[in-house]
């Protein structure tokens, strides 16, 4: 993990938002961590990625700006459920066998059900605003709590991720101890971050020297 926002412990590596959500499960030398294990962590993460949420809805912005967003506990639970579903589907797409990266959702079918339920939990729609003498504008509206709408937006983006051209480039980072996912945007990219690349190279160097020292014919 290399890049974090001051308000969240999760790595923010510039990946598509569904992958950033997957990466709220992250690891370091102390073990595996969950950056959205409670309402405070969930709201902090949502605020960190708020400028990247699409479509942009005034109600969502106001909700994130509130000192204590209404329904934060329920939103956090929904967000974790969506995150676990996406990690299970990402493991399916990447044939990810990393033990520490396993999702809390055990099956593909359960993950699909969770994702599809998240997509339909709260309606999000566009309206036309056109005052006399001014240009028309598009305003996004949401139903129910804005926190639930945020989860629905992320779920919709996840559907786009898994059905679009990005899915074949989805990768599990195989650096030692890493549990993150990333999009392989360059043919030579192997790791989620430069830090993981460095750790992988050090591990390879150590292994080569260890094999050399224990080889009875050397």
PDB file of C-alpha atoms in Angstrom:
ATOM      1  CA  UNK A   1       0.000   0.000   0.000  1.00  0.00           C
ATOM      2  CA  UNK A   2       1.525   3.315  -1.078  1.00  0.00           C
ATOM      3  CA  UNK A   3      -1.078   6.044  -1.339  1.00  0.00           C
ATOM      4  CA  UNK A   4      -3.739   6.971   1.201  1.00  0.00           C
ATOM      5  CA  UNK A   5      -6.052   9.881   1.809  1.00  0.00           C
ATOM      6  CA  UNK A   6      -5.617  11.605   5.211  1.00  0.00           C
ATOM      7  CA  UNK A   7      -9.199  10.683   6.080  1.00  0.00           C
ATOM      8  CA  UNK A   8      -9.052   6.985   5.242  1.00  0.00           C
ATOM      9  CA  UNK A   9      -6.601   4.173   5.872  1.00  0.00           C
ATOM     10  CA  UNK A  10      -7.465   2.526   2.555  1.00  0.00           C
ATOM     11  CA  UNK A  11      -5.036   2.784  -0.361  1.00  0.00           C
ATOM     12  CA  UNK A  12      -6.223   5.083  -3.135  1.00  0.00           C
ATOM     13  CA  UNK A  13      -4.293   4.108  -6.238  1.00  0.00           C
ATOM     14  CA  UNK A  14      -6.345   5.820  -8.935  1.00  0.00           C
ATOM     15  CA  UNK A  15      -8.137   2.630  -9.938  1.00  0.00           C
ATOM     16  CA  UNK A  16     -11.803   2.572 -11.018  1.00  0.00           C
ATOM     17  CA  UNK A  17     -13.983   3.160  -7.965  1.00  0.00           C
ATOM     18  CA  UNK A  18     -15.289  -0.423  -7.705  1.00  0.00           C
ATOM     19  CA  UNK A  19     -11.666  -1.577  -7.452  1.00  0.00           C
ATOM     20  CA  UNK A  20     -10.862   1.156  -4.938  1.00  0.00           C
ATOM     21  CA  UNK A  21     -13.767  -0.246  -2.919  1.00  0.00           C
ATOM     22  CA  UNK A  22     -12.359  -3.784  -3.197  1.00  0.00           C
ATOM     23  CA  UNK A  23      -9.079  -2.384  -1.900  1.00  0.00           C
ATOM     24  CA  UNK A  24     -10.603  -1.203   1.368  1.00  0.00           C
ATOM     25  CA  UNK A  25      -9.364  -4.632   2.435  1.00  0.00           C
ATOM     26  CA  UNK A  26      -5.606  -4.112   2.570  1.00  0.00           C
ATOM     27  CA  UNK A  27      -2.582  -5.605   4.295  1.00  0.00           C
ATOM     28  CA  UNK A  28       0.712  -4.621   5.842  1.00  0.00           C
ATOM     29  CA  UNK A  29       3.220  -6.278   8.162  1.00  0.00           C
ATOM     30  CA  UNK A  30       0.670  -6.231  10.974  1.00  0.00           C
ATOM     31  CA  UNK A  31      -1.887  -8.232   9.005  1.00  0.00           C
ATOM     32  CA  UNK A  32      -5.033  -7.668   6.963  1.00  0.00           C
ATOM     33  CA  UNK A  33      -7.134  -4.555   7.663  1.00  0.00           C
ATOM     34  CA  UNK A  34     -10.633  -3.339   6.838  1.00  0.00           C
ATOM     35  CA  UNK A  35     -10.820   0.414   6.213  1.00  0.00           C
ATOM     36  CA  UNK A  36     -14.632   0.470   6.311  1.00  0.00           C
ATOM     37  CA  UNK A  37     -15.268  -1.769   9.323  1.00  0.00           C
ATOM     38  CA  UNK A  38     -17.485   0.885  10.917  1.00  0.00           C
ATOM     39  CA  UNK A  39     -19.521   3.960   9.989  1.00  0.00           C
ATOM     40  CA  UNK A  40     -16.672   6.419  10.593  1.00  0.00           C
ATOM     41  CA  UNK A  41     -14.310   4.528   8.301  1.00  0.00           C
ATOM     42  CA  UNK A  42     -16.982   4.069   5.650  1.00  0.00           C
ATOM     43  CA  UNK A  43     -17.926   7.758   5.601  1.00  0.00           C
ATOM     44  CA  UNK A  44     -14.239   8.758   5.562  1.00  0.00           C
ATOM     45  CA  UNK A  45     -13.636   6.554   2.530  1.00  0.00           C
ATOM     46  CA  UNK A  46     -16.726   7.870   0.740  1.00  0.00           C
ATOM     47  CA  UNK A  47     -15.629  11.449   1.377  1.00  0.00           C
ATOM     48  CA  UNK A  48     -12.181  10.644   0.001  1.00  0.00           C
ATOM     49  CA  UNK A  49     -13.615   9.298  -3.255  1.00  0.00           C
ATOM     50  CA  UNK A  50     -16.621  11.648  -3.326  1.00  0.00           C
ATOM     51  CA  UNK A  51     -15.332  13.861  -6.159  1.00  0.00           C
ATOM     52  CA  UNK A  52     -15.102  10.752  -8.368  1.00  0.00           C
ATOM     53  CA  UNK A  53     -18.642   9.477  -7.739  1.00  0.00           C
ATOM     54  CA  UNK A  54     -20.814   9.424 -10.839  1.00  0.00           C
ATOM     55  CA  UNK A  55     -23.424  10.494 -11.478  1.00  0.00           C
ATOM     56  CA  UNK A  56     -22.949  13.507  -9.242  1.00  0.00           C
ATOM     57  CA  UNK A  57     -26.092  14.053  -7.161  1.00  0.00           C
ATOM     58  CA  UNK A  58     -26.624  17.168  -4.984  1.00  0.00           C
ATOM     59  CA  UNK A  59     -28.254  15.059  -2.266  1.00  0.00           C
ATOM     60  CA  UNK A  60     -25.201  12.806  -2.061  1.00  0.00           C
ATOM     61  CA  UNK A  61     -22.855  15.778  -1.828  1.00  0.00           C
ATOM     62  CA  UNK A  62     -24.927  17.292   0.959  1.00  0.00           C
ATOM     63  CA  UNK A  63     -25.017  13.946   2.765  1.00  0.00           C
ATOM     64  CA  UNK A  64     -21.233  13.590   2.623  1.00  0.00           C
ATOM     65  CA  UNK A  65     -20.789  17.178   3.836  1.00  0.00           C
ATOM     66  CA  UNK A  66     -22.953  16.611   6.905  1.00  0.00           C
ATOM     67  CA  UNK A  67     -21.124  16.376  10.228  1.00  0.00           C
ATOM     68  CA  UNK A  68     -22.961  13.145  11.013  1.00  0.00           C
ATOM     69  CA  UNK A  69     -24.525  11.700   7.831  1.00  0.00           C
ATOM     70  CA  UNK A  70     -27.899  10.097   8.511  1.00  0.00           C
ATOM     71  CA  UNK A  71     -27.950   6.318   8.256  1.00  0.00           C
ATOM     72  CA  UNK A  72     -24.160   5.994   8.265  1.00  0.00           C
ATOM     73  CA  UNK A  73     -24.273   2.655  10.120  1.00  0.00           C
ATOM     74  CA  UNK A  74     -26.575   1.074   7.545  1.00  0.00           C
ATOM     75  CA  UNK A  75     -24.608   2.595   4.690  1.00  0.00           C
ATOM     76  CA  UNK A  76     -21.394   1.121   6.088  1.00  0.00           C
ATOM     77  CA  UNK A  77     -22.963  -2.334   6.273  1.00  0.00           C
ATOM     78  CA  UNK A  78     -24.258  -2.060   2.706  1.00  0.00           C
ATOM     79  CA  UNK A  79     -20.869  -0.841   1.514  1.00  0.00           C
ATOM     80  CA  UNK A  80     -19.073  -3.766   3.155  1.00  0.00           C
ATOM     81  CA  UNK A  81     -21.549  -6.208   1.624  1.00  0.00           C
ATOM     82  CA  UNK A  82     -20.973  -4.736  -1.827  1.00  0.00           C
ATOM     83  CA  UNK A  83     -17.207  -4.726  -1.290  1.00  0.00           C
ATOM     84  CA  UNK A  84     -17.186  -8.400  -0.304  1.00  0.00           C
ATOM     85  CA  UNK A  85     -19.314  -9.289  -3.341  1.00  0.00           C
ATOM     86  CA  UNK A  86     -16.940  -7.447  -5.659  1.00  0.00           C
ATOM     87  CA  UNK A  87     -13.891  -9.129  -4.148  1.00  0.00           C
ATOM     88  CA  UNK A  88     -15.494 -12.532  -4.662  1.00  0.00           C
ATOM     89  CA  UNK A  89     -16.275 -11.712  -8.301  1.00  0.00           C
ATOM     90  CA  UNK A  90     -12.795 -10.259  -8.815  1.00  0.00           C
ATOM     91  CA  UNK A  91     -11.310 -13.492  -7.489  1.00  0.00           C
ATOM     92  CA  UNK A  92     -13.444 -15.355 -10.021  1.00  0.00           C
ATOM     93  CA  UNK A  93     -12.303 -13.096 -12.864  1.00  0.00           C
ATOM     94  CA  UNK A  94      -8.607 -13.269 -11.960  1.00  0.00           C
ATOM     95  CA  UNK A  95      -8.436 -16.867 -10.665  1.00  0.00           C
ATOM     96  CA  UNK A  96      -7.132 -15.373  -7.447  1.00  0.00           C
ATOM     97  CA  UNK A  97      -6.030 -18.062  -4.978  1.00  0.00           C
ATOM     98  CA  UNK A  98      -4.419 -15.792  -2.360  1.00  0.00           C
ATOM     99  CA  UNK A  99      -5.573 -17.128   1.046  1.00  0.00           C
ATOM    100  CA  UNK A 100      -5.460 -13.741   2.793  1.00  0.00           C
ATOM    101  CA  UNK A 101      -7.466 -12.123  -0.008  1.00  0.00           C
ATOM    102  CA  UNK A 102     -10.490 -14.419   0.258  1.00  0.00           C
ATOM    103  CA  UNK A 103     -13.832 -12.653   0.401  1.00  0.00           C
ATOM    104  CA  UNK A 104     -16.290 -12.992   3.261  1.00  0.00           C
ATOM    105  CA  UNK A 105     -18.805 -14.065   0.582  1.00  0.00           C
ATOM    106  CA  UNK A 106     -18.045 -17.670  -0.219  1.00  0.00           C
ATOM    107  CA  UNK A 107     -19.793 -18.290  -3.539  1.00  0.00           C
ATOM    108  CA  UNK A 108     -20.104 -16.642  -6.923  1.00  0.00           C
ATOM    109  CA  UNK A 109     -23.909 -16.890  -6.860  1.00  0.00           C
ATOM    110  CA  UNK A 110     -24.121 -15.188  -3.463  1.00  0.00           C
ATOM    111  CA  UNK A 111     -21.843 -12.416  -4.724  1.00  0.00           C
ATOM    112  CA  UNK A 112     -23.986 -11.888  -7.813  1.00  0.00           C
ATOM    113  CA  UNK A 113     -27.117 -11.700  -5.680  1.00  0.00           C
ATOM    114  CA  UNK A 114     -25.525  -9.146  -3.348  1.00  0.00           C
ATOM    115  CA  UNK A 115     -24.321  -6.998  -6.251  1.00  0.00           C
ATOM    116  CA  UNK A 116     -27.645  -7.038  -8.061  1.00  0.00           C
ATOM    117  CA  UNK A 117     -29.555  -6.220  -4.878  1.00  0.00           C
ATOM    118  CA  UNK A 118     -27.222  -3.279  -4.264  1.00  0.00           C
ATOM    119  CA  UNK A 119     -27.881  -1.991  -7.793  1.00  0.00           C
ATOM    120  CA  UNK A 120     -31.615  -1.850  -7.197  1.00  0.00           C
ATOM    121  CA  UNK A 121     -31.684  -0.790  -3.566  1.00  0.00           C
ATOM    122  CA  UNK A 122     -32.171   2.926  -4.249  1.00  0.00           C
ATOM    123  CA  UNK A 123     -33.301   4.636  -7.451  1.00  0.00           C
ATOM    124  CA  UNK A 124     -31.031   7.214  -9.076  1.00  0.00           C
ATOM    125  CA  UNK A 125     -32.407   9.219 -11.981  1.00  0.00           C
ATOM    126  CA  UNK A 126     -31.769  12.370 -14.019  1.00  0.00           C
ATOM    127  CA  UNK A 127     -34.090  15.373 -14.282  1.00  0.00           C
ATOM    128  CA  UNK A 128     -33.989  18.372 -16.606  1.00  0.00           C
ATOM    129  CA  UNK A 129     -33.664  21.845 -15.070  1.00  0.00           C
ATOM    130  CA  UNK A 130     -34.289  24.646 -17.588  1.00  0.00           C
ATOM    131  CA  UNK A 131     -35.028  28.099 -16.164  1.00  0.00           C
ATOM    132  CA  UNK A 132     -36.392  30.711 -18.526  1.00  0.00           C
ATOM    133  CA  UNK A 133     -33.559  32.580 -20.201  1.00  0.00           C
ATOM    134  CA  UNK A 134     -30.888  30.106 -19.128  1.00  0.00           C
ATOM    135  CA  UNK A 135     -29.317  26.953 -20.494  1.00  0.00           C
ATOM    136  CA  UNK A 136     -30.786  23.577 -19.565  1.00  0.00           C
ATOM    137  CA  UNK A 137     -28.913  21.483 -17.000  1.00  0.00           C
ATOM    138  CA  UNK A 138     -29.052  17.879 -15.856  1.00  0.00           C
ATOM    139  CA  UNK A 139     -29.680  17.255 -12.160  1.00  0.00           C
ATOM    140  CA  UNK A 140     -29.401  13.798 -10.631  1.00  0.00           C
ATOM    141  CA  UNK A 141     -31.969  12.862  -8.015  1.00  0.00           C
ATOM    142  CA  UNK A 142     -31.960   9.970  -5.563  1.00  0.00           C
ATOM    143  CA  UNK A 143     -34.603   8.164  -3.580  1.00  0.00           C
ATOM    144  CA  UNK A 144     -34.518   7.266   0.108  1.00  0.00           C
ATOM    145  CA  UNK A 145     -31.282   7.907   2.001  1.00  0.00           C
ATOM    146  CA  UNK A 146     -28.417   9.398   0.043  1.00  0.00           C
ATOM    147  CA  UNK A 147     -26.021   6.918   1.648  1.00  0.00           C
ATOM    148  CA  UNK A 148     -27.909   4.048   0.053  1.00  0.00           C
ATOM    149  CA  UNK A 149     -27.810   5.882  -3.267  1.00  0.00           C
ATOM    150  CA  UNK A 150     -24.022   6.035  -3.064  1.00  0.00           C
ATOM    151  CA  UNK A 151     -23.857   2.268  -2.688  1.00  0.00           C
ATOM    152  CA  UNK A 152     -26.227   1.840  -5.648  1.00  0.00           C
ATOM    153  CA  UNK A 153     -24.034   4.124  -7.770  1.00  0.00           C
ATOM    154  CA  UNK A 154     -20.923   2.093  -6.930  1.00  0.00           C
ATOM    155  CA  UNK A 155     -22.779  -1.143  -7.664  1.00  0.00           C
ATOM    156  CA  UNK A 156     -23.799   0.170 -11.087  1.00  0.00           C
ATOM    157  CA  UNK A 157     -20.206   1.090 -11.850  1.00  0.00           C
ATOM    158  CA  UNK A 158     -19.167  -2.419 -10.810  1.00  0.00           C
ATOM    159  CA  UNK A 159     -21.595  -3.931 -13.333  1.00  0.00           C
ATOM    160  CA  UNK A 160     -19.966  -1.748 -15.999  1.00  0.00           C
ATOM    161  CA  UNK A 161     -16.533  -2.934 -14.835  1.00  0.00           C
ATOM    162  CA  UNK A 162     -17.342  -6.629 -15.097  1.00  0.00           C
ATOM    163  CA  UNK A 163     -19.243  -6.365 -18.384  1.00  0.00           C
ATOM    164  CA  UNK A 164     -16.939  -3.928 -20.174  1.00  0.00           C
ATOM    165  CA  UNK A 165     -13.489  -3.901 -21.666  1.00  0.00           C
ATOM    166  CA  UNK A 166     -11.753  -3.412 -18.323  1.00  0.00           C
ATOM    167  CA  UNK A 167     -12.477  -6.885 -16.923  1.00  0.00           C
ATOM    168  CA  UNK A 168      -9.806  -8.721 -18.970  1.00  0.00           C
ATOM    169  CA  UNK A 169      -7.204  -6.328 -17.544  1.00  0.00           C
ATOM    170  CA  UNK A 170      -8.282  -6.876 -13.910  1.00  0.00           C
ATOM    171  CA  UNK A 171      -5.453  -8.409 -11.893  1.00  0.00           C
ATOM    172  CA  UNK A 172      -4.758  -9.634  -8.363  1.00  0.00           C
ATOM    173  CA  UNK A 173      -1.493  -8.203  -7.057  1.00  0.00           C
ATOM    174  CA  UNK A 174       0.767 -11.192  -6.362  1.00  0.00           C
ATOM    175  CA  UNK A 175       3.429  -9.295  -4.438  1.00  0.00           C
ATOM    176  CA  UNK A 176       4.255 -10.868  -1.052  1.00  0.00           C
ATOM    177  CA  UNK A 177       1.531 -10.094   1.498  1.00  0.00           C
ATOM    178  CA  UNK A 178      -0.636  -7.989  -0.838  1.00  0.00           C
ATOM    179  CA  UNK A 179      -4.397  -8.484  -1.092  1.00  0.00           C
ATOM    180  CA  UNK A 180      -5.200  -5.678  -3.555  1.00  0.00           C
ATOM    181  CA  UNK A 181      -6.551  -5.636  -7.103  1.00  0.00           C
ATOM    182  CA  UNK A 182      -5.624  -3.373 -10.002  1.00  0.00           C
ATOM    183  CA  UNK A 183      -6.192  -2.800 -13.707  1.00  0.00           C
ATOM    184  CA  UNK A 184      -3.234  -3.706 -15.907  1.00  0.00           C
ATOM    185  CA  UNK A 185      -3.182  -0.528 -17.985  1.00  0.00           C
ATOM    186  CA  UNK A 186       0.343  -1.066 -19.316  1.00  0.00           C
ATOM    187  CA  UNK A 187       1.746  -4.316 -20.781  1.00  0.00           C
ATOM    188  CA  UNK A 188       4.706  -4.235 -18.382  1.00  0.00           C
ATOM    189  CA  UNK A 189       2.721  -3.547 -15.239  1.00  0.00           C
ATOM    190  CA  UNK A 190       2.832  -6.488 -12.802  1.00  0.00           C
ATOM    191  CA  UNK A 191       1.946  -4.990  -9.423  1.00  0.00           C
ATOM    192  CA  UNK A 192      -0.654  -2.699  -7.866  1.00  0.00           C
ATOM    193  CA  UNK A 193       2.013  -0.164  -6.875  1.00  0.00           C
ATOM    194  CA  UNK A 194       5.717   0.617  -7.000  1.00  0.00           C
ATOM    195  CA  UNK A 195       6.022  -0.436  -3.357  1.00  0.00           C
ATOM    196  CA  UNK A 196       4.687  -3.909  -4.131  1.00  0.00           C
ATOM    197  CA  UNK A 197       7.024  -4.147  -7.098  1.00  0.00           C
ATOM    198  CA  UNK A 198       9.981  -3.377  -4.863  1.00  0.00           C
ATOM    199  CA  UNK A 199       8.913  -5.984  -2.293  1.00  0.00           C
ATOM    200  CA  UNK A 200       8.493  -8.596  -5.004  1.00  0.00           C
ATOM    201  CA  UNK A 201      11.946  -7.913  -6.403  1.00  0.00           C
ATOM    202  CA  UNK A 202      13.512  -8.108  -2.941  1.00  0.00           C
ATOM    203  CA  UNK A 203      11.724 -11.406  -2.294  1.00  0.00           C
ATOM    204  CA  UNK A 204      12.950 -12.829  -5.601  1.00  0.00           C
ATOM    205  CA  UNK A 205      16.505 -11.690  -4.873  1.00  0.00           C
ATOM    206  CA  UNK A 206      16.380 -13.282  -1.425  1.00  0.00           C
ATOM    207  CA  UNK A 207      14.997 -16.533  -2.813  1.00  0.00           C
ATOM    208  CA  UNK A 208      17.679 -16.760  -5.516  1.00  0.00           C
ATOM    209  CA  UNK A 209      20.470 -16.223  -2.985  1.00  0.00           C
ATOM    210  CA  UNK A 210      18.878 -18.673  -0.551  1.00  0.00           C
ATOM    211  CA  UNK A 211      18.722 -21.361  -3.236  1.00  0.00           C
ATOM    212  CA  UNK A 212      22.346 -20.698  -4.218  1.00  0.00           C
ATOM    213  CA  UNK A 213      23.573 -21.003  -0.625  1.00  0.00           C
ATOM    214  CA  UNK A 214      21.713 -24.263   0.010  1.00  0.00           C
ATOM    215  CA  UNK A 215      22.654 -25.903  -3.307  1.00  0.00           C
ATOM    216  CA  UNK A 216      25.092 -28.737  -2.396  1.00  0.00           C
ATOM    217  CA  UNK A 217      26.754 -28.471  -5.815  1.00  0.00           C
ATOM    218  CA  UNK A 218      27.499 -24.734  -5.505  1.00  0.00           C
TER     219      UNK A 218
END
